[in-house]
PDB file of C-alpha atoms in Angstrom:
ATOM      1  CA  UNK A   1     -46.615  18.144 -26.908  1.00 57.00           C
ATOM      2  CA  UNK A   2     -43.003  18.953 -27.608  1.00 61.00           C
ATOM      3  CA  UNK A   3     -40.423  17.738 -25.096  1.00 86.00           C
ATOM      4  CA  UNK A   4     -38.498  20.266 -23.003  1.00 92.00           C
ATOM      5  CA  UNK A   5     -35.138  20.032 -21.231  1.00 94.00           C
ATOM      6  CA  UNK A   6     -34.209  22.119 -18.191  1.00 96.00           C
ATOM      7  CA  UNK A   7     -31.290  22.048 -15.737  1.00 97.00           C
ATOM      8  CA  UNK A   8     -32.387  20.328 -12.519  1.00 96.00           C
ATOM      9  CA  UNK A   9     -31.199  23.101 -10.226  1.00 97.00           C
ATOM     10  CA  UNK A  10     -29.799  26.633 -10.138  1.00 98.00           C
ATOM     11  CA  UNK A  11     -28.744  29.160  -7.529  1.00 97.00           C
ATOM     12  CA  UNK A  12     -29.170  32.913  -7.719  1.00 97.00           C
ATOM     13  CA  UNK A  13     -28.118  35.693  -5.360  1.00 98.00           C
ATOM     14  CA  UNK A  14     -30.926  37.781  -3.934  1.00 98.00           C
ATOM     15  CA  UNK A  15     -31.410  40.976  -5.937  1.00 97.00           C
ATOM     16  CA  UNK A  16     -29.694  39.623  -9.020  1.00 97.00           C
ATOM     17  CA  UNK A  17     -31.374  38.478 -12.212  1.00 97.00           C
ATOM     18  CA  UNK A  18     -32.250  34.803 -12.408  1.00 98.00           C
ATOM     19  CA  UNK A  19     -31.972  33.377 -15.922  1.00 98.00           C
ATOM     20  CA  UNK A  20     -33.618  29.977 -16.327  1.00 98.00           C
ATOM     21  CA  UNK A  21     -32.973  28.197 -19.641  1.00 97.00           C
ATOM     22  CA  UNK A  22     -35.191  25.714 -21.453  1.00 96.00           C
ATOM     23  CA  UNK A  23     -34.592  23.707 -24.612  1.00 95.00           C
ATOM     24  CA  UNK A  24     -37.592  22.793 -26.775  1.00 92.00           C
ATOM     25  CA  UNK A  25     -35.954  21.789 -30.037  1.00 90.00           C
ATOM     26  CA  UNK A  26     -38.982  19.822 -31.317  1.00 88.00           C
ATOM     27  CA  UNK A  27     -41.479  22.640 -30.888  1.00 88.00           C
ATOM     28  CA  UNK A  28     -43.944  23.106 -33.755  1.00 84.00           C
ATOM     29  CA  UNK A  29     -44.688  26.411 -35.444  1.00 80.00           C
ATOM     30  CA  UNK A  30     -47.989  27.064 -33.683  1.00 82.00           C
ATOM     31  CA  UNK A  31     -46.963  25.782 -30.247  1.00 87.00           C
ATOM     32  CA  UNK A  32     -46.478  28.206 -27.383  1.00 91.00           C
ATOM     33  CA  UNK A  33     -43.835  28.137 -24.653  1.00 93.00           C
ATOM     34  CA  UNK A  34     -45.250  28.385 -21.117  1.00 94.00           C
ATOM     35  CA  UNK A  35     -43.603  28.847 -17.754  1.00 96.00           C
ATOM     36  CA  UNK A  36     -45.124  27.890 -14.417  1.00 97.00           C
ATOM     37  CA  UNK A  37     -43.652  27.805 -10.943  1.00 97.00           C
ATOM     38  CA  UNK A  38     -44.437  25.787  -7.861  1.00 97.00           C
ATOM     39  CA  UNK A  39     -43.587  27.160  -4.454  1.00 95.00           C
ATOM     40  CA  UNK A  40     -43.108  24.390  -1.913  1.00 89.00           C
ATOM     41  CA  UNK A  41     -46.122  22.072  -2.246  1.00 85.00           C
ATOM     42  CA  UNK A  42     -48.602  24.622  -3.542  1.00 94.00           C
ATOM     43  CA  UNK A  43     -50.398  24.281  -6.856  1.00 95.00           C
ATOM     44  CA  UNK A  44     -48.315  25.417  -9.844  1.00 96.00           C
ATOM     45  CA  UNK A  45     -48.762  29.070 -10.759  1.00 97.00           C
ATOM     46  CA  UNK A  46     -48.717  30.428 -14.293  1.00 96.00           C
ATOM     47  CA  UNK A  47     -45.935  32.949 -14.980  1.00 97.00           C
ATOM     48  CA  UNK A  48     -45.753  33.808 -18.673  1.00 97.00           C
ATOM     49  CA  UNK A  49     -46.077  32.414 -22.177  1.00 95.00           C
ATOM     50  CA  UNK A  50     -44.889  33.297 -25.660  1.00 93.00           C
ATOM     51  CA  UNK A  51     -45.017  32.179 -29.271  1.00 92.00           C
ATOM     52  CA  UNK A  52     -42.297  33.968 -31.242  1.00 91.00           C
ATOM     53  CA  UNK A  53     -41.723  37.385 -29.733  1.00 88.00           C
ATOM     54  CA  UNK A  54     -40.158  38.175 -26.402  1.00 94.00           C
ATOM     55  CA  UNK A  55     -42.715  38.828 -23.676  1.00 96.00           C
ATOM     56  CA  UNK A  56     -42.715  40.717 -20.398  1.00 97.00           C
ATOM     57  CA  UNK A  57     -45.233  40.965 -17.603  1.00 96.00           C
ATOM     58  CA  UNK A  58     -45.181  42.018 -13.978  1.00 95.00           C
ATOM     59  CA  UNK A  59     -43.590  38.748 -12.915  1.00 94.00           C
ATOM     60  CA  UNK A  60     -40.942  37.988 -15.507  1.00 97.00           C
ATOM     61  CA  UNK A  61     -39.589  38.277 -19.026  1.00 98.00           C
ATOM     62  CA  UNK A  62     -39.460  35.520 -21.616  1.00 98.00           C
ATOM     63  CA  UNK A  63     -36.788  35.510 -24.292  1.00 98.00           C
ATOM     64  CA  UNK A  64     -37.359  33.087 -27.190  1.00 96.00           C
ATOM     65  CA  UNK A  65     -34.584  32.418 -29.695  1.00 95.00           C
ATOM     66  CA  UNK A  66     -35.234  33.185 -33.322  1.00 94.00           C
ATOM     67  CA  UNK A  67     -35.318  29.482 -34.267  1.00 93.00           C
ATOM     68  CA  UNK A  68     -37.697  28.917 -31.300  1.00 93.00           C
ATOM     69  CA  UNK A  69     -35.675  25.922 -30.131  1.00 93.00           C
ATOM     70  CA  UNK A  70     -34.890  27.416 -26.746  1.00 95.00           C
ATOM     71  CA  UNK A  71     -36.042  30.106 -24.361  1.00 96.00           C
ATOM     72  CA  UNK A  72     -34.981  31.829 -21.161  1.00 98.00           C
ATOM     73  CA  UNK A  73     -37.170  32.952 -18.297  1.00 98.00           C
ATOM     74  CA  UNK A  74     -35.767  36.019 -16.583  1.00 98.00           C
ATOM     75  CA  UNK A  75     -36.676  37.110 -13.070  1.00 98.00           C
ATOM     76  CA  UNK A  76     -35.086  40.577 -13.068  1.00 97.00           C
ATOM     77  CA  UNK A  77     -34.528  41.017  -9.325  1.00 95.00           C
ATOM     78  CA  UNK A  78     -34.829  37.669  -7.585  1.00 97.00           C
ATOM     79  CA  UNK A  79     -36.128  37.637  -4.022  1.00 97.00           C
ATOM     80  CA  UNK A  80     -36.213  34.852  -1.458  1.00 97.00           C
ATOM     81  CA  UNK A  81     -39.897  34.360  -2.313  1.00 96.00           C
ATOM     82  CA  UNK A  82     -38.863  33.348  -5.850  1.00 97.00           C
ATOM     83  CA  UNK A  83     -37.320  30.139  -4.483  1.00 98.00           C
ATOM     84  CA  UNK A  84     -39.408  27.500  -6.256  1.00 97.00           C
ATOM     85  CA  UNK A  85     -39.455  24.844  -8.949  1.00 97.00           C
ATOM     86  CA  UNK A  86     -39.883  26.378 -12.403  1.00 98.00           C
ATOM     87  CA  UNK A  87     -41.474  24.360 -15.194  1.00 96.00           C
ATOM     88  CA  UNK A  88     -41.101  25.059 -18.902  1.00 95.00           C
ATOM     89  CA  UNK A  89     -43.730  23.550 -21.202  1.00 92.00           C
ATOM     90  CA  UNK A  90     -44.009  23.727 -24.964  1.00 88.00           C
ATOM     91  CA  UNK A  91     -47.132  22.869 -26.896  1.00 79.00           C
ATOM     92  CA  UNK A  92     -49.618  22.427 -24.129  1.00 68.00           C
ATOM     93  CA  UNK A  93     -52.773  21.191 -25.854  1.00 73.00           C
ATOM     94  CA  UNK A  94     -54.595  17.946 -25.046  1.00 75.00           C
ATOM     95  CA  UNK A  95     -52.117  16.046 -22.863  1.00 78.00           C
ATOM     96  CA  UNK A  96     -50.351  18.848 -20.999  1.00 86.00           C
ATOM     97  CA  UNK A  97     -47.323  17.212 -19.403  1.00 86.00           C
ATOM     98  CA  UNK A  98     -44.701  18.593 -17.014  1.00 89.00           C
ATOM     99  CA  UNK A  99     -41.060  17.589 -16.653  1.00 87.00           C
ATOM    100  CA  UNK A 100     -39.152  17.772 -13.386  1.00 88.00           C
ATOM    101  CA  UNK A 101     -38.438  21.491 -13.840  1.00 94.00           C
ATOM    102  CA  UNK A 102     -35.585  23.607 -12.451  1.00 97.00           C
ATOM    103  CA  UNK A 103     -35.302  24.057  -8.715  1.00 97.00           C
ATOM    104  CA  UNK A 104     -34.242  27.685  -8.215  1.00 98.00           C
ATOM    105  CA  UNK A 105     -32.683  28.537  -4.883  1.00 98.00           C
ATOM    106  CA  UNK A 106     -32.380  32.263  -4.173  1.00 98.00           C
ATOM    107  CA  UNK A 107     -29.531  32.849  -1.751  1.00 97.00           C
ATOM    108  CA  UNK A 108     -29.489  35.800   0.694  1.00 96.00           C
TER     109      UNK A 108
ATOM    110  CA  UNK B   1     -64.251  33.809  -8.661  1.00 71.00           C
ATOM    111  CA  UNK B   2     -63.011  30.916  -6.563  1.00 85.00           C
ATOM    112  CA  UNK B   3     -61.028  29.438  -9.463  1.00 96.00           C
ATOM    113  CA  UNK B   4     -60.315  25.716  -9.030  1.00 98.00           C
ATOM    114  CA  UNK B   5     -61.483  24.189  -5.745  1.00 98.00           C
ATOM    115  CA  UNK B   6     -60.311  20.790  -4.541  1.00 98.00           C
ATOM    116  CA  UNK B   7     -61.668  18.777  -1.637  1.00 97.00           C
ATOM    117  CA  UNK B   8     -60.583  17.282   0.657  1.00 97.00           C
ATOM    118  CA  UNK B   9     -57.244  18.957   1.373  1.00 97.00           C
ATOM    119  CA  UNK B  10     -55.988  15.977   3.368  1.00 97.00           C
ATOM    120  CA  UNK B  11     -57.126  12.377   3.609  1.00 97.00           C
ATOM    121  CA  UNK B  12     -55.766   9.146   5.074  1.00 97.00           C
ATOM    122  CA  UNK B  13     -57.024   5.904   3.551  1.00 97.00           C
ATOM    123  CA  UNK B  14     -56.529   2.288   4.436  1.00 97.00           C
ATOM    124  CA  UNK B  15     -55.360  -0.132   1.763  1.00 97.00           C
ATOM    125  CA  UNK B  16     -58.326  -1.309  -0.318  1.00 97.00           C
ATOM    126  CA  UNK B  17     -60.615   1.585   0.568  1.00 97.00           C
ATOM    127  CA  UNK B  18     -62.185   3.760  -2.103  1.00 96.00           C
ATOM    128  CA  UNK B  19     -62.652   7.485  -2.279  1.00 96.00           C
ATOM    129  CA  UNK B  20     -63.356  10.368  -4.612  1.00 98.00           C
ATOM    130  CA  UNK B  21     -61.326  13.560  -4.888  1.00 98.00           C
ATOM    131  CA  UNK B  22     -63.549  16.435  -5.887  1.00 98.00           C
ATOM    132  CA  UNK B  23     -62.602  19.232  -8.270  1.00 98.00           C
ATOM    133  CA  UNK B  24     -64.803  22.178  -9.243  1.00 98.00           C
ATOM    134  CA  UNK B  25     -64.039  25.223 -11.372  1.00 98.00           C
ATOM    135  CA  UNK B  26     -66.169  28.326 -11.829  1.00 97.00           C
ATOM    136  CA  UNK B  27     -64.384  29.796 -14.869  1.00 95.00           C
ATOM    137  CA  UNK B  28     -66.431  27.941 -17.507  1.00 94.00           C
ATOM    138  CA  UNK B  29     -63.256  26.242 -18.734  1.00 94.00           C
ATOM    139  CA  UNK B  30     -63.780  23.358 -21.120  1.00 93.00           C
ATOM    140  CA  UNK B  31     -60.541  21.488 -20.348  1.00 94.00           C
ATOM    141  CA  UNK B  32     -59.820  19.923 -16.962  1.00 96.00           C
ATOM    142  CA  UNK B  33     -56.863  17.847 -15.773  1.00 96.00           C
ATOM    143  CA  UNK B  34     -55.799  15.648 -12.876  1.00 98.00           C
ATOM    144  CA  UNK B  35     -52.127  15.339 -11.892  1.00 97.00           C
ATOM    145  CA  UNK B  36     -50.309  13.548  -9.145  1.00 97.00           C
ATOM    146  CA  UNK B  37     -47.014  14.622  -7.632  1.00 96.00           C
ATOM    147  CA  UNK B  38     -44.860  12.258  -5.613  1.00 94.00           C
ATOM    148  CA  UNK B  39     -42.306  13.715  -3.159  1.00 87.00           C
ATOM    149  CA  UNK B  40     -39.460  15.467  -4.962  1.00 85.00           C
ATOM    150  CA  UNK B  41     -40.884  14.677  -8.386  1.00 89.00           C
ATOM    151  CA  UNK B  42     -42.643  16.550 -11.141  1.00 90.00           C
ATOM    152  CA  UNK B  43     -46.326  16.376 -12.005  1.00 93.00           C
ATOM    153  CA  UNK B  44     -47.669  13.327 -13.789  1.00 95.00           C
ATOM    154  CA  UNK B  45     -50.894  13.601 -15.805  1.00 95.00           C
ATOM    155  CA  UNK B  46     -53.498  11.030 -14.714  1.00 97.00           C
ATOM    156  CA  UNK B  47     -56.557  11.922 -16.804  1.00 97.00           C
ATOM    157  CA  UNK B  48     -57.869  14.914 -18.665  1.00 95.00           C
ATOM    158  CA  UNK B  49     -61.184  16.006 -20.118  1.00 95.00           C
ATOM    159  CA  UNK B  50     -61.866  18.214 -23.129  1.00 92.00           C
ATOM    160  CA  UNK B  51     -65.473  18.846 -22.166  1.00 93.00           C
ATOM    161  CA  UNK B  52     -68.532  17.364 -20.483  1.00 94.00           C
ATOM    162  CA  UNK B  53     -68.849  13.674 -21.288  1.00 95.00           C
ATOM    163  CA  UNK B  54     -65.341  13.344 -22.772  1.00 95.00           C
ATOM    164  CA  UNK B  55     -62.324  12.047 -20.875  1.00 97.00           C
ATOM    165  CA  UNK B  56     -58.988  10.537 -21.877  1.00 95.00           C
ATOM    166  CA  UNK B  57     -56.021   8.862 -20.234  1.00 96.00           C
ATOM    167  CA  UNK B  58     -52.838  10.680 -19.353  1.00 94.00           C
ATOM    168  CA  UNK B  59     -49.437   9.266 -18.419  1.00 93.00           C
ATOM    169  CA  UNK B  60     -50.417   7.305 -15.270  1.00 96.00           C
ATOM    170  CA  UNK B  61     -54.139   6.367 -15.402  1.00 97.00           C
ATOM    171  CA  UNK B  62     -53.984   2.913 -13.782  1.00 96.00           C
ATOM    172  CA  UNK B  63     -55.880   2.674 -10.512  1.00 96.00           C
ATOM    173  CA  UNK B  64     -58.017   5.762 -11.189  1.00 98.00           C
ATOM    174  CA  UNK B  65     -61.318   6.592 -12.827  1.00 97.00           C
ATOM    175  CA  UNK B  66     -62.851   9.911 -13.817  1.00 98.00           C
ATOM    176  CA  UNK B  67     -66.123  11.265 -15.071  1.00 96.00           C
ATOM    177  CA  UNK B  68     -67.194  14.641 -16.435  1.00 97.00           C
ATOM    178  CA  UNK B  69     -70.949  15.063 -16.292  1.00 97.00           C
ATOM    179  CA  UNK B  70     -70.844  18.877 -16.091  1.00 97.00           C
ATOM    180  CA  UNK B  71     -68.478  21.609 -17.254  1.00 96.00           C
ATOM    181  CA  UNK B  72     -67.736  22.579 -13.655  1.00 97.00           C
ATOM    182  CA  UNK B  73     -66.916  19.231 -12.022  1.00 98.00           C
ATOM    183  CA  UNK B  74     -64.215  16.635 -12.676  1.00 98.00           C
ATOM    184  CA  UNK B  75     -64.040  14.084  -9.838  1.00 98.00           C
ATOM    185  CA  UNK B  76     -61.199  11.559  -9.562  1.00 98.00           C
ATOM    186  CA  UNK B  77     -62.062   8.150  -8.108  1.00 98.00           C
ATOM    187  CA  UNK B  78     -59.679   5.710  -6.463  1.00 96.00           C
ATOM    188  CA  UNK B  79     -61.354   2.306  -6.322  1.00 89.00           C
ATOM    189  CA  UNK B  80     -58.894   0.135  -4.348  1.00 94.00           C
ATOM    190  CA  UNK B  81     -56.379   2.363  -2.648  1.00 96.00           C
ATOM    191  CA  UNK B  82     -52.771   1.178  -2.611  1.00 96.00           C
ATOM    192  CA  UNK B  83     -49.697   2.643  -0.864  1.00 96.00           C
ATOM    193  CA  UNK B  84     -48.311   3.565  -4.296  1.00 96.00           C
ATOM    194  CA  UNK B  85     -51.153   6.076  -4.612  1.00 97.00           C
ATOM    195  CA  UNK B  86     -49.845   8.104  -1.680  1.00 97.00           C
ATOM    196  CA  UNK B  87     -49.266  11.452  -3.334  1.00 97.00           C
ATOM    197  CA  UNK B  88     -50.424  15.027  -3.710  1.00 97.00           C
ATOM    198  CA  UNK B  89     -53.144  15.385  -6.323  1.00 98.00           C
ATOM    199  CA  UNK B  90     -53.678  18.567  -8.302  1.00 98.00           C
ATOM    200  CA  UNK B  91     -56.631  19.465 -10.454  1.00 98.00           C
ATOM    201  CA  UNK B  92     -56.362  22.122 -13.152  1.00 97.00           C
ATOM    202  CA  UNK B  93     -58.567  23.731 -15.771  1.00 96.00           C
ATOM    203  CA  UNK B  94     -58.021  25.773 -18.916  1.00 93.00           C
ATOM    204  CA  UNK B  95     -60.011  27.590 -21.603  1.00 91.00           C
ATOM    205  CA  UNK B  96     -58.460  25.484 -24.343  1.00 78.00           C
ATOM    206  CA  UNK B  97     -59.655  26.595 -27.737  1.00 73.00           C
ATOM    207  CA  UNK B  98     -57.291  24.386 -29.732  1.00 71.00           C
ATOM    208  CA  UNK B  99     -53.785  24.725 -31.121  1.00 67.00           C
ATOM    209  CA  UNK B 100     -54.683  27.428 -33.632  1.00 69.00           C
ATOM    210  CA  UNK B 101     -56.707  29.642 -31.337  1.00 71.00           C
ATOM    211  CA  UNK B 102     -54.251  31.104 -28.892  1.00 77.00           C
ATOM    212  CA  UNK B 103     -52.539  30.021 -25.711  1.00 83.00           C
ATOM    213  CA  UNK B 104     -53.776  27.400 -23.255  1.00 87.00           C
ATOM    214  CA  UNK B 105     -53.018  28.610 -19.710  1.00 92.00           C
ATOM    215  CA  UNK B 106     -53.785  26.222 -16.862  1.00 94.00           C
ATOM    216  CA  UNK B 107     -55.179  27.301 -13.493  1.00 96.00           C
ATOM    217  CA  UNK B 108     -54.421  24.891 -10.662  1.00 97.00           C
ATOM    218  CA  UNK B 109     -56.157  24.054  -7.438  1.00 98.00           C
ATOM    219  CA  UNK B 110     -54.360  23.992  -4.079  1.00 97.00           C
ATOM    220  CA  UNK B 111     -54.009  20.224  -4.061  1.00 97.00           C
ATOM    221  CA  UNK B 112     -55.252  17.225  -2.101  1.00 98.00           C
ATOM    222  CA  UNK B 113     -52.726  15.288  -0.014  1.00 97.00           C
ATOM    223  CA  UNK B 114     -53.589  11.587   0.131  1.00 97.00           C
ATOM    224  CA  UNK B 115     -51.887   8.998   2.328  1.00 97.00           C
ATOM    225  CA  UNK B 116     -52.640   5.289   1.956  1.00 97.00           C
ATOM    226  CA  UNK B 117     -51.613   3.112   4.903  1.00 96.00           C
TER     227      UNK B 117
END
């Protein structure tokens, strides 16, 4: 699996958009980008994934650069319940490994 | 669908004891995974399985054993518990169809918190 790099922590004001970046410069052409989040000590929860095109679902949007070397997860209107650790993964077949993720703190 | 079910949720072991963490999924997923998460850290892959009868080591396999006799079950065995194995353990499954057949989204269980004293 391709290695990813994320900032260890970020703050976001409640109601504002949270933009979480991820670098995956070694991603291969057929490898997807996935985002998961982990609230407190619960099991990680899938958010969204993408290959080349930008994606949107009810939880978030995923913007992937044209060269596919980086992506941004966007939570359009962050709430206090979005405070969590967010993990970006690229590849994700066979040995699916997680980094330390980005700890997002949503501030009232 | 129950998804991925892990038991027990909590367990305290004495050093040297053995135990098995159970994991069951009802989604007919072929891939299953075991992770451990130490306080304040990310998830580390212990073992994974690509189907019944096939398992492989992850990043931190020492001190653990697994088996996969059925599609549904993927138990994780600790033979001689050590304090270093105090952690939260997560099981996950996915309908992995390979790198050229679409995305591989993991579904996680709620976790099993293990303390070794």
